[in-house]
C-alpha cells in the first residue's frame, strides 16, 4: 500500500488553494464540502472560482503566490497552470511541514485526493495511487450503482440509536450481534426503500423483543469455499464469512478467499494431511463445539463442497448432538470447478450420460472401489484424492475391462492462476505422473469427454 487512506476532520481548519482556474475551484469546492475554511490566492479568477468568491464561500487574496501566503494553513493545494509556481509551493510547503498536493502531479504530493462515493455519513474513497484516476472513477461509477442513495440513512439511524442500544445490551459482543442482524433484516429493507418511519418502528419492536440470552448463543457456519477462484464463492458464503468471530480453515482454502473473511475474526488453520486424518477430525469437531458454546459465530471453511469428500457430515453431527445451531452452505466442488476451467464438460450428449465421483484414497495401501460401477461406457469418472493411488487406479481399471486408451486428465490446482492440465490415457497415467510430478490438489477425470479439452480449453 503506497498511501494510507485517512479521513481527516477539516471542519474550521484553514486550507489554502493556490490558483484561480476551474481546477482550483473544484478543489476548493471539495474542501468546502467538508467545512474547511478556504483561502484562494490568484491574480485572476475563472467564472467558477469567481462564483465561490461572490457567494462569500471563501477568502480571495488577489495576488501572485508568495511564501507568506502559506502562513499557518493546515494544508495547501497548488492548482495553477504554471508548473514552476506549483513546484515552488511544493518545496516551501515541505519546508514548513504543511501537507501539500499539486494537482495532476503525484510526484509533488504528500496526499492525493481520492475518487469519492458520498453516502454521508458513509463515504467510500478510491485511489489508484495516482496510477490511473480513470480506473478509480470507473470503479466509483460501478459502486454508485451498487450502493443505494439511501445507504447513508442507515448509518444515521444506527447513530441515533447507539446509546439506547448500549443501555439495553451491556456487552460489545451482544451489540455487534444485534446490529449485524438488524442491518441485514427488515429494518434495513425499510430504510433502503425510503420508509424511514416504518424502519424506526420496526427497530423499536426489535429492541423490545431482543432476548440477550438468544443473542449470546453461538452458531456454526459450515461453508464450502469452492475449488480456489474466490469469484466462485456464493453470496451466502461471503455474507457468513463477513460475520464470523473465528474461522477454522483447511489446507485447500486459498489465501485470497481468507482475505474475504471478516478482518477481526481469529483465523485458525486446521489443515490436515492424508495420513493422520482420523485423529485430527475429532479434535476439529470438538473445537467447533467448544467455540460455539462460548457464544461465538464459528466459521468452518472448507475447500469445494463440505458434503463432497469433505467430512462435513461428521462435523455437524457433533453439533447436532449438542443442540448447537448451524447452517451449511454448499460450495462448487472440485469436479465441477476443475472440469469447467479445463474445458471438459462432465456430461455431453455424444460421449457421456452419467458421471460418478469417487475417492482415490488408499485404505491400507489399496483402492477399495466398486470397479464394475466405474467401468461403464458413456460415463465420466472423477477421482478425488487420487494422486497417491494413481498407479493402482490405472491398473485396476484396465484389469476390470476399461479400454487402456480411455482418455484421462489430471487437473492440478484447478480454477486458480496456477492451474495445470495434463491429458493422457488411463494406461499412461502413472507415466505422466512420474514425469510431470503433479502436486496436491489434483483431480483425475476419466472418460471420452476429456478429448474435448483441446477444443474447449478456455481458461
Ligand atoms: N470437499 C472438496 C473435496 C475435498 S477432498 C470438494 O468438494 O472439492 C480433496 C481433493 O479434492 C483433492 O485431493 C483433489 O483431488 C480435489 N481438489 C480440491 N480442490 C482442487 C483443485 N482446486 N484442483 C484440483 N483438485 C482439487
Short mmCIF file of C-alpha atoms and ligand atoms in Angstrom, two decimals:
data_model
loop_
_atom_site.label_atom_id
_atom_site.label_comp_id
_atom_site.label_asym_id
_atom_site.label_seq_id
_atom_site.Cartn_x
_atom_site.Cartn_y
_atom_site.Cartn_z
CA UNK A 1 0.00 0.00 0.00
CA UNK A 2 1.66 3.23 -1.13
CA UNK A 3 -0.83 5.58 0.54
CA UNK A 4 -2.67 5.24 3.83
CA UNK A 5 -6.31 6.26 3.47
CA UNK A 6 -7.26 8.66 6.25
CA UNK A 7 -10.48 10.53 6.85
CA UNK A 8 -9.49 13.94 8.16
CA UNK A 9 -11.80 16.27 10.03
CA UNK A 10 -11.29 19.62 8.26
CA UNK A 11 -14.08 21.46 10.00
CA UNK A 12 -12.96 25.08 10.54
CA UNK A 13 -9.36 24.29 9.63
CA UNK A 14 -7.74 26.75 7.29
CA UNK A 15 -6.73 25.46 3.90
CA UNK A 16 -5.05 27.26 1.02
CA UNK A 17 -5.70 26.81 -2.68
CA UNK A 18 -3.12 28.36 -5.00
CA UNK A 19 -4.69 29.15 -8.37
CA UNK A 20 -7.93 30.65 -9.60
CA UNK A 21 -8.96 28.43 -12.52
CA UNK A 22 -11.59 25.72 -12.81
CA UNK A 23 -9.36 23.05 -11.30
CA UNK A 24 -8.70 25.29 -8.31
CA UNK A 25 -12.45 25.88 -7.98
CA UNK A 26 -13.09 22.11 -7.96
CA UNK A 27 -10.50 21.53 -5.24
CA UNK A 28 -11.83 24.47 -3.22
CA UNK A 29 -15.34 23.08 -3.50
CA UNK A 30 -14.23 19.74 -2.17
CA UNK A 31 -12.61 21.37 0.85
CA UNK A 32 -15.71 23.49 1.41
CA UNK A 33 -17.88 20.37 1.36
CA UNK A 34 -16.00 19.13 4.39
CA UNK A 35 -16.49 22.50 6.11
CA UNK A 36 -12.91 23.73 5.86
CA UNK A 37 -12.12 27.47 5.89
CA UNK A 38 -10.70 28.11 2.46
CA UNK A 39 -8.43 30.84 1.15
CA UNK A 40 -7.66 31.09 -2.52
CA UNK A 41 -4.69 33.04 -3.88
CA UNK A 42 -4.55 34.10 -7.53
CA UNK A 43 -4.21 37.30 -9.54
CA UNK A 44 -7.27 36.32 -11.61
CA UNK A 45 -10.33 34.08 -11.31
CA UNK A 46 -12.28 31.83 -13.67
CA UNK A 47 -16.06 32.06 -13.61
CA UNK A 48 -16.34 29.06 -11.30
CA UNK A 49 -13.82 30.48 -8.84
CA UNK A 50 -15.41 33.93 -9.07
CA UNK A 51 -18.78 32.40 -8.17
CA UNK A 52 -17.34 30.98 -4.94
CA UNK A 53 -15.93 34.39 -4.04
CA UNK A 54 -19.21 36.14 -4.89
CA UNK A 55 -21.09 33.74 -2.64
CA UNK A 56 -18.70 34.52 0.22
CA UNK A 57 -17.78 30.89 0.49
CA UNK A 58 -14.04 31.61 0.71
CA UNK A 59 -11.46 34.35 1.10
CA UNK A 60 -9.73 35.54 -2.07
CA UNK A 61 -6.23 37.02 -1.96
CA UNK A 62 -5.88 38.90 -5.23
CA UNK A 63 -2.16 38.39 -5.78
CA UNK A 64 0.56 36.20 -7.24
CA UNK A 65 1.61 33.45 -4.83
CA UNK A 66 4.25 34.31 -2.20
CA UNK A 67 5.71 32.16 0.53
CA UNK A 68 3.98 34.14 3.28
CA UNK A 69 0.60 33.03 1.91
CA UNK A 70 1.32 29.58 3.36
CA UNK A 71 1.07 31.19 6.81
CA UNK A 72 -0.43 28.68 9.26
CA UNK A 73 -2.58 26.79 6.82
CA UNK A 74 -3.15 23.15 7.66
CA UNK A 75 -2.87 22.05 4.06
CA UNK A 76 -2.28 23.56 0.67
CA UNK A 77 -3.33 22.56 -2.83
CA UNK A 78 -1.41 24.02 -5.79
CA UNK A 79 -3.59 24.12 -8.89
CA UNK A 80 -2.12 26.79 -11.14
CA UNK A 81 -1.26 26.15 -14.78
CA UNK A 82 2.32 27.27 -14.12
CA UNK A 83 4.49 24.31 -13.22
CA UNK A 84 7.21 26.43 -11.64
CA UNK A 85 4.72 28.08 -9.29
CA UNK A 86 3.34 24.65 -8.38
CA UNK A 87 6.80 23.28 -7.56
CA UNK A 88 7.67 26.38 -5.54
CA UNK A 89 4.52 25.87 -3.48
CA UNK A 90 5.50 22.23 -3.02
CA UNK A 91 9.04 22.98 -1.86
CA UNK A 92 8.07 25.77 0.50
CA UNK A 93 5.22 23.74 1.99
CA UNK A 94 7.60 20.83 2.56
CA UNK A 95 9.98 23.06 4.50
CA UNK A 96 7.14 24.21 6.71
CA UNK A 97 5.78 20.68 7.14
CA UNK A 98 2.47 21.75 5.65
CA UNK A 99 0.58 18.97 3.87
CA UNK A 100 0.72 19.67 0.16
CA UNK A 101 -0.96 18.42 -3.00
CA UNK A 102 -0.08 19.55 -6.51
CA UNK A 103 -2.95 18.90 -8.91
CA UNK A 104 -2.14 16.29 -11.55
CA UNK A 105 1.39 15.71 -10.29
CA UNK A 106 1.61 12.73 -7.95
CA UNK A 107 5.35 13.23 -7.52
CA UNK A 108 4.66 16.51 -5.77
CA UNK A 109 2.02 15.29 -3.34
CA UNK A 110 2.02 14.43 0.33
CA UNK A 111 -1.56 13.36 -0.05
CA UNK A 112 -3.76 12.59 -3.02
CA UNK A 113 -7.45 13.23 -3.39
CA UNK A 114 -9.39 10.01 -3.94
CA UNK A 115 -12.42 9.38 -6.06
CA UNK A 116 -15.31 9.75 -3.65
CA UNK A 117 -18.58 7.93 -3.30
CA UNK A 118 -20.61 10.05 -0.93
CA UNK A 119 -23.38 8.43 1.06
CA UNK A 120 -22.67 10.57 4.08
CA UNK A 121 -22.03 9.63 6.77
CA UNK A 122 -20.82 6.61 4.77
CA UNK A 123 -18.02 7.73 2.47
CA UNK A 124 -16.04 5.46 0.19
CA UNK A 125 -12.69 6.75 -1.05
CA UNK A 126 -10.97 5.08 -4.01
CA UNK A 127 -7.43 5.69 -5.08
CA UNK A 128 -5.20 4.22 -7.74
CA UNK A 129 -2.18 5.82 -6.10
CA UNK A 130 -2.10 8.30 -8.97
CA UNK A 131 -1.54 5.49 -11.49
CA UNK A 132 -4.93 5.62 -13.16
CA UNK A 133 -7.50 8.13 -11.90
CA UNK A 134 -9.80 7.00 -14.73
CA UNK A 135 -9.86 3.45 -13.40
CA UNK A 136 -10.65 4.76 -9.92
CA UNK A 137 -13.51 6.82 -11.36
CA UNK A 138 -14.87 3.81 -13.26
CA UNK A 139 -14.80 1.77 -10.09
CA UNK A 140 -16.64 4.52 -8.30
CA UNK A 141 -19.29 4.53 -11.02
CA UNK A 142 -19.77 0.80 -10.51
CA UNK A 143 -20.15 1.26 -6.77
CA UNK A 144 -22.64 4.08 -7.38
CA UNK A 145 -24.95 1.55 -8.97
CA UNK A 146 -24.46 -0.99 -6.18
CA UNK A 147 -24.89 1.21 -3.12
CA UNK A 148 -28.31 2.81 -2.98
CA UNK A 149 -28.53 6.57 -2.31
CA UNK A 150 -30.42 5.85 0.93
CA UNK A 151 -27.46 3.94 2.37
CA UNK A 152 -26.37 6.91 4.44
CA UNK A 153 -29.77 6.95 6.18
CA UNK A 154 -28.99 3.51 7.52
CA UNK A 155 -25.82 4.78 9.18
CA UNK A 156 -27.71 7.79 10.56
CA UNK A 157 -30.41 5.57 12.06
CA UNK A 158 -27.82 3.40 13.77
CA UNK A 159 -26.08 6.54 15.01
CA UNK A 160 -29.33 7.82 16.58
CA UNK A 161 -29.97 4.55 18.43
CA UNK A 162 -26.42 3.78 19.53
CA UNK A 163 -26.88 4.99 23.10
CA UNK A 164 -30.29 3.36 23.55
CA UNK A 165 -28.93 0.02 22.36
CA UNK A 166 -25.85 0.42 24.52
CA UNK A 167 -28.05 0.90 27.56
CA UNK A 168 -30.05 -2.23 26.80
CA UNK A 169 -27.22 -4.52 25.69
CA UNK A 170 -24.28 -4.33 28.08
CA UNK A 171 -21.51 -6.06 26.12
CA UNK A 172 -19.83 -5.27 22.84
CA UNK A 173 -20.46 -8.82 21.60
CA UNK A 174 -24.22 -8.54 22.15
CA UNK A 175 -24.39 -5.17 20.48
CA UNK A 176 -22.40 -6.31 17.48
CA UNK A 177 -24.74 -9.28 17.07
CA UNK A 178 -27.81 -7.06 17.42
CA UNK A 179 -26.63 -4.55 14.83
CA UNK A 180 -25.40 -7.10 12.36
CA UNK A 181 -28.77 -8.94 12.45
CA UNK A 182 -30.62 -5.64 12.17
CA UNK A 183 -28.60 -4.39 9.23
CA UNK A 184 -29.44 -7.49 7.26
CA UNK A 185 -33.11 -7.65 8.11
CA UNK A 186 -36.41 -5.84 7.78
CA UNK A 187 -35.24 -2.58 9.35
CA UNK A 188 -32.55 -2.18 6.71
CA UNK A 189 -35.00 -3.06 3.94
CA UNK A 190 -37.34 -0.27 5.12
CA UNK A 191 -34.55 2.30 5.25
CA UNK A 192 -33.20 1.43 1.82
CA UNK A 193 -36.70 1.67 0.39
CA UNK A 194 -37.03 5.14 1.91
CA UNK A 195 -39.60 4.08 4.54
CA UNK A 196 -37.88 5.75 7.48
CA UNK A 197 -40.87 5.76 9.83
CA UNK A 198 -41.55 2.07 9.42
CA UNK A 199 -37.87 1.41 9.89
CA UNK A 200 -37.80 3.23 13.17
CA UNK A 201 -40.96 1.45 14.37
CA UNK A 202 -39.52 -1.95 13.42
CA UNK A 203 -36.28 -1.11 15.20
CA UNK A 204 -38.15 -0.27 18.38
CA UNK A 205 -40.10 -3.51 18.25
CA UNK A 206 -36.89 -5.44 17.71
CA UNK A 207 -35.21 -3.70 20.60
CA UNK A 208 -38.09 -4.52 22.91
CA UNK A 209 -38.19 -8.15 21.88
CA UNK A 210 -34.47 -8.74 21.94
CA UNK A 211 -33.59 -11.53 24.25
CA UNK A 212 -30.00 -11.18 25.42
CA UNK A 213 -29.92 -14.88 26.02
CA UNK A 214 -30.65 -15.65 22.42
CA UNK A 215 -28.05 -13.18 21.22
CA UNK A 216 -25.46 -14.91 23.37
CA UNK A 217 -25.95 -18.22 21.64
CA UNK A 218 -23.20 -19.31 19.32
CA UNK A 219 -23.68 -20.76 15.88
CA UNK A 220 -21.57 -22.67 13.37
CA UNK A 221 -21.46 -21.96 9.65
CA UNK A 222 -20.14 -24.88 7.66
CA UNK A 223 -19.23 -23.20 4.42
CA UNK A 224 -17.95 -24.52 1.12
CA UNK A 225 -15.24 -22.22 -0.22
CA UNK A 226 -15.16 -23.72 -3.72
CA UNK A 227 -12.10 -25.01 -5.54
CA UNK A 228 -9.89 -21.91 -5.37
CA UNK A 229 -11.06 -19.00 -7.51
CA UNK A 230 -12.59 -16.55 -4.96
CA UNK A 231 -15.21 -15.48 -7.50
CA UNK A 232 -16.72 -18.95 -7.27
CA UNK A 233 -17.90 -18.30 -3.71
CA UNK A 234 -21.64 -17.99 -3.22
CA UNK A 235 -23.22 -14.77 -1.93
CA UNK A 236 -24.28 -16.65 1.17
CA UNK A 237 -20.77 -17.92 1.83
CA UNK A 238 -19.46 -14.38 1.58
CA UNK A 239 -22.14 -13.00 3.90
CA UNK A 240 -21.45 -15.57 6.61
CA UNK A 241 -17.70 -15.14 6.18
CA UNK A 242 -18.25 -11.46 6.91
CA UNK A 243 -19.93 -12.07 10.25
CA UNK A 244 -17.72 -14.74 11.79
CA UNK A 245 -15.86 -14.30 15.08
CA UNK A 246 -13.47 -17.15 14.42
CA UNK A 247 -12.63 -19.24 11.37
CA UNK A 248 -11.25 -22.78 11.17
CA UNK A 249 -9.93 -23.35 7.69
CA UNK A 250 -8.42 -26.14 5.63
CA UNK A 251 -5.32 -26.55 3.54
CA UNK A 252 -7.46 -26.20 0.41
CA UNK A 253 -8.77 -22.73 1.26
CA UNK A 254 -6.78 -20.15 -0.67
CA UNK A 255 -5.21 -17.00 0.77
CA UNK A 256 -7.40 -14.84 -1.48
CA UNK A 257 -10.51 -16.42 -0.01
CA UNK A 258 -9.29 -15.98 3.56
CA UNK A 259 -8.81 -12.29 2.80
CA UNK A 260 -12.59 -12.09 2.43
CA UNK A 261 -13.29 -13.28 5.97
CA UNK A 262 -14.16 -10.54 8.45
CA UNK A 263 -10.87 -8.87 9.31
CA UNK A 264 -11.36 -9.06 13.07
CA UNK A 265 -12.08 -12.79 13.03
CA UNK A 266 -9.46 -15.04 14.58
CA UNK A 267 -8.01 -17.40 11.95
CA UNK A 268 -7.13 -20.97 12.91
CA UNK A 269 -5.53 -23.38 10.44
CA UNK A 270 -6.71 -26.94 10.91
CA UNK A 271 -5.38 -28.32 7.64
CA UNK A 272 -4.87 -32.00 7.78
CA UNK A 273 -2.60 -34.34 5.97
CA UNK A 274 -3.75 -37.59 4.47
CA UNK A 275 -2.15 -39.97 6.95
CA UNK A 276 -3.30 -38.55 10.29
CA UNK A 277 -6.83 -37.76 9.26
CA UNK A 278 -8.74 -39.79 11.82
CA UNK A 279 -7.24 -38.39 14.98
CA UNK A 280 -7.47 -34.77 13.98
CA UNK A 281 -11.06 -34.90 12.76
CA UNK A 282 -12.36 -35.47 16.26
CA UNK A 283 -10.35 -32.55 17.51
CA UNK A 284 -11.86 -30.31 14.86
CA UNK A 285 -15.38 -31.46 15.74
CA UNK A 286 -14.66 -30.62 19.36
CA UNK A 287 -13.18 -27.21 18.54
CA UNK A 288 -16.37 -26.20 16.74
CA UNK A 289 -18.49 -27.24 19.70
CA UNK A 290 -16.29 -25.50 22.27
CA UNK A 291 -16.16 -22.17 20.48
CA UNK A 292 -19.87 -22.13 19.62
CA UNK A 293 -20.62 -22.78 23.29
CA UNK A 294 -18.66 -19.64 24.13
CA UNK A 295 -21.29 -17.74 22.12
CA UNK A 296 -19.16 -17.21 19.03
CA UNK A 297 -20.13 -17.29 15.40
CA UNK A 298 -17.86 -20.03 14.22
CA UNK A 299 -16.99 -20.32 10.55
CA UNK A 300 -15.83 -23.71 9.36
CA UNK A 301 -14.43 -23.02 5.92
CA UNK A 302 -13.72 -25.99 3.70
CA UNK A 303 -12.46 -26.39 0.15
CA UNK A 304 -15.03 -27.24 -2.50
CA UNK A 305 -18.33 -28.51 -1.12
CA UNK A 306 -18.45 -29.56 2.55
CA UNK A 307 -20.65 -32.58 1.78
CA UNK A 308 -18.48 -33.99 -1.01
CA UNK A 309 -15.47 -35.82 0.42
CA UNK A 310 -15.34 -33.07 3.00
CA UNK A 311 -16.39 -34.89 6.17
CA UNK A 312 -18.88 -32.07 6.65
CA UNK A 313 -21.48 -34.57 7.83
CA UNK A 314 -19.32 -35.68 10.73
CA UNK A 315 -18.65 -32.13 11.82
CA UNK A 316 -22.30 -31.20 12.04
CA UNK A 317 -23.26 -34.49 13.68
CA UNK A 318 -21.39 -33.43 16.79
CA UNK A 319 -23.07 -30.03 16.65
CA UNK A 320 -26.49 -31.60 16.31
CA UNK A 321 -25.73 -33.87 19.27
CA UNK A 322 -25.01 -30.80 21.40
CA UNK A 323 -28.03 -28.87 20.03
CA UNK A 324 -25.80 -26.12 18.64
CA UNK A 325 -27.44 -24.21 15.80
CA UNK A 326 -25.67 -24.48 12.46
CA UNK A 327 -26.04 -23.66 8.78
CA UNK A 328 -24.43 -25.43 5.84
CA UNK A 329 -23.55 -23.61 2.64
CA UNK A 330 -22.73 -25.70 -0.42
CA UNK A 331 -19.71 -24.82 -2.48
CA UNK A 332 -18.63 -25.55 -6.01
CA UNK A 333 -17.00 -28.94 -5.78
CA UNK A 334 -13.61 -29.67 -7.39
CA UNK A 335 -15.19 -31.90 -10.05
CA UNK A 336 -17.41 -29.09 -11.22
CA UNK A 337 -14.82 -26.30 -10.92
CA UNK A 338 -11.86 -28.18 -12.39
CA UNK A 339 -13.77 -29.72 -15.28
CA UNK A 340 -15.29 -26.36 -16.20
CA UNK A 341 -11.98 -24.49 -16.06
CA UNK A 342 -10.28 -27.27 -18.03
CA UNK A 343 -12.93 -27.16 -20.77
CA UNK A 344 -14.05 -30.73 -20.05
CA UNK A 345 -17.85 -30.98 -19.75
CA UNK A 346 -18.66 -33.73 -17.24
CA UNK A 347 -21.58 -34.87 -19.36
CA UNK A 348 -22.11 -34.50 -23.09
CA UNK A 349 -24.89 -35.86 -25.29
CA UNK A 350 -22.39 -37.59 -27.58
CA UNK A 351 -19.94 -39.01 -25.05
CA UNK A 352 -21.23 -39.32 -21.54
CA UNK A 353 -24.66 -39.71 -19.97
CA UNK A 354 -23.60 -40.17 -16.40
CA UNK A 355 -20.91 -39.04 -14.05
CA UNK A 356 -19.56 -40.64 -10.93
CA UNK A 357 -17.40 -39.13 -8.15
CA UNK A 358 -15.13 -41.44 -6.18
CA UNK A 359 -12.32 -41.07 -3.69
CA UNK A 360 -8.96 -42.45 -4.70
CA UNK A 361 -7.73 -42.56 -1.14
CA UNK A 362 -5.88 -45.73 -0.25
CA UNK A 363 -7.08 -47.94 2.57
CA UNK A 364 -4.17 -49.96 3.91
CA UNK A 365 -2.32 -49.33 0.67
CA UNK A 366 -5.20 -50.49 -1.53
CA UNK A 367 -8.01 -48.88 -3.50
CA UNK A 368 -11.33 -50.16 -2.32
CA UNK A 369 -13.75 -49.20 -5.09
CA UNK A 370 -16.73 -50.71 -6.87
CA UNK A 371 -14.81 -51.32 -10.09
CA UNK A 372 -17.68 -52.65 -12.16
CA UNK A 373 -19.63 -49.44 -11.45
CA UNK A 374 -16.66 -47.41 -12.68
CA UNK A 375 -16.05 -49.38 -15.84
CA UNK A 376 -19.14 -48.33 -17.77
CA UNK A 377 -19.43 -46.94 -21.25
CA UNK A 378 -20.57 -43.33 -21.74
CA UNK A 379 -19.71 -42.36 -18.22
CA UNK A 380 -17.29 -39.84 -16.74
CA UNK A 381 -15.36 -40.89 -13.64
CA UNK A 382 -13.97 -38.20 -11.37
CA UNK A 383 -11.41 -39.26 -8.79
CA UNK A 384 -10.75 -37.06 -5.77
CA UNK A 385 -7.55 -37.54 -3.74
CA UNK A 386 -6.28 -39.81 -6.49
CA UNK A 387 -2.60 -38.87 -6.73
CA UNK A 388 -1.07 -41.33 -4.29
CA UNK A 389 -3.00 -44.26 -5.70
CA UNK A 390 -2.72 -43.36 -9.36
CA UNK A 391 -0.76 -46.44 -10.45
CA UNK A 392 -3.17 -48.74 -8.69
CA UNK A 393 -6.15 -46.88 -10.18
CA UNK A 394 -4.79 -47.26 -13.69
CA UNK A 395 -4.03 -50.94 -13.20
CA UNK A 396 -7.37 -51.85 -11.61
CA UNK A 397 -9.47 -50.02 -14.20
CA UNK A 398 -7.71 -51.93 -17.00
CA UNK A 399 -7.95 -55.17 -15.09
CA UNK A 400 -11.71 -54.67 -14.79
CA UNK A 401 -12.11 -54.12 -18.51
CA UNK A 402 -11.67 -50.42 -19.20
CA UNK A 403 -10.02 -49.73 -22.57
CA UNK A 404 -6.38 -48.73 -21.87
CA UNK A 405 -6.79 -45.87 -24.37
CA UNK A 406 -9.68 -44.27 -22.48
CA UNK A 407 -8.78 -40.56 -22.21
CA UNK A 408 -7.84 -39.27 -18.76
CA UNK A 409 -6.85 -35.84 -17.48
CA UNK A 410 -5.05 -34.61 -14.41
CA UNK A 411 -6.11 -31.14 -13.30
CA UNK A 412 -3.76 -29.59 -10.76
CA UNK A 413 -4.83 -26.55 -8.67
CA UNK A 414 -7.90 -26.14 -10.84
CA UNK A 415 -9.62 -22.74 -11.20
CA UNK A 416 -6.58 -20.90 -9.83
CA UNK A 417 -3.94 -18.94 -11.73
CA UNK A 418 -1.65 -21.96 -11.22
CA UNK A 419 -3.97 -24.45 -12.91
CA UNK A 420 -2.27 -27.14 -15.00
CA UNK A 421 -3.96 -29.77 -17.12
CA UNK A 422 -2.31 -32.92 -18.48
CA UNK A 423 -4.27 -35.05 -20.92
CA UNK A 424 -3.38 -38.68 -21.48
CA UNK A 425 -4.97 -42.13 -21.28
CA UNK A 426 -5.70 -44.33 -18.28
CA UNK A 427 -2.83 -46.69 -19.11
CA UNK A 428 -0.32 -43.85 -19.28
CA UNK A 429 -1.45 -42.01 -16.12
CA UNK A 430 1.36 -43.42 -13.93
CA UNK A 431 3.92 -42.40 -16.53
CA UNK A 432 2.55 -38.84 -16.76
CA UNK A 433 2.58 -38.59 -13.01
CA UNK A 434 6.18 -39.85 -12.86
CA UNK A 435 7.32 -37.29 -15.44
CA UNK A 436 5.27 -34.23 -14.55
CA UNK A 437 5.16 -34.75 -10.80
CA UNK A 438 1.77 -33.12 -10.17
CA UNK A 439 1.20 -31.83 -6.66
CA UNK A 440 -1.92 -31.71 -4.50
CA UNK A 441 -4.62 -30.78 -5.01
CA UNK A 442 -5.03 -32.68 -8.25
CA UNK A 443 -8.19 -34.17 -9.67
CA UNK A 444 -8.42 -37.07 -12.12
CA UNK A 445 -11.08 -37.02 -14.83
CA UNK A 446 -11.61 -40.14 -16.91
CA UNK A 447 -13.81 -40.60 -19.97
CA UNK A 448 -14.22 -39.57 -23.60
CA UNK A 449 -15.30 -36.06 -22.61
CA UNK A 450 -11.61 -35.44 -21.80
CA UNK A 451 -10.90 -35.23 -25.54
CA UNK A 452 -12.96 -32.03 -25.66
CA UNK A 453 -10.28 -30.25 -23.64
CA UNK A 454 -8.22 -29.48 -26.72
CA UNK A 455 -11.11 -27.69 -28.39
CA UNK A 456 -12.84 -26.13 -25.36
CA UNK A 457 -9.91 -25.13 -23.20
CA UNK A 458 -10.78 -21.51 -22.47
CA UNK A 459 -9.05 -20.68 -19.19
N1 LIG B 1 -14.78 -31.09 -0.48
C1 LIG B 1 -13.85 -30.94 -1.57
C2 LIG B 1 -13.00 -32.16 -1.79
C3 LIG B 1 -12.03 -32.43 -0.68
S1 LIG B 1 -11.07 -33.85 -1.00
C4 LIG B 1 -14.63 -30.59 -2.84
O1 LIG B 1 -15.87 -30.67 -2.85
O2 LIG B 1 -13.99 -30.22 -3.83
C5 LIG B 1 -9.61 -33.14 -1.61
C6 LIG B 1 -9.42 -33.47 -3.08
O3 LIG B 1 -10.23 -32.64 -3.87
C7 LIG B 1 -8.02 -33.23 -3.58
O4 LIG B 1 -7.18 -34.32 -3.29
C8 LIG B 1 -8.25 -33.07 -5.06
O5 LIG B 1 -8.41 -34.33 -5.67
C9 LIG B 1 -9.59 -32.39 -5.10
N2 LIG B 1 -9.44 -30.92 -5.25
C10 LIG B 1 -9.93 -29.98 -4.45
N3 LIG B 1 -9.67 -28.75 -4.93
C11 LIG B 1 -9.00 -28.93 -6.07
C12 LIG B 1 -8.45 -28.05 -7.04
N4 LIG B 1 -8.54 -26.73 -6.93
N5 LIG B 1 -7.82 -28.60 -8.12
C13 LIG B 1 -7.74 -29.92 -8.25
N6 LIG B 1 -8.23 -30.79 -7.37
C14 LIG B 1 -8.87 -30.31 -6.30
#
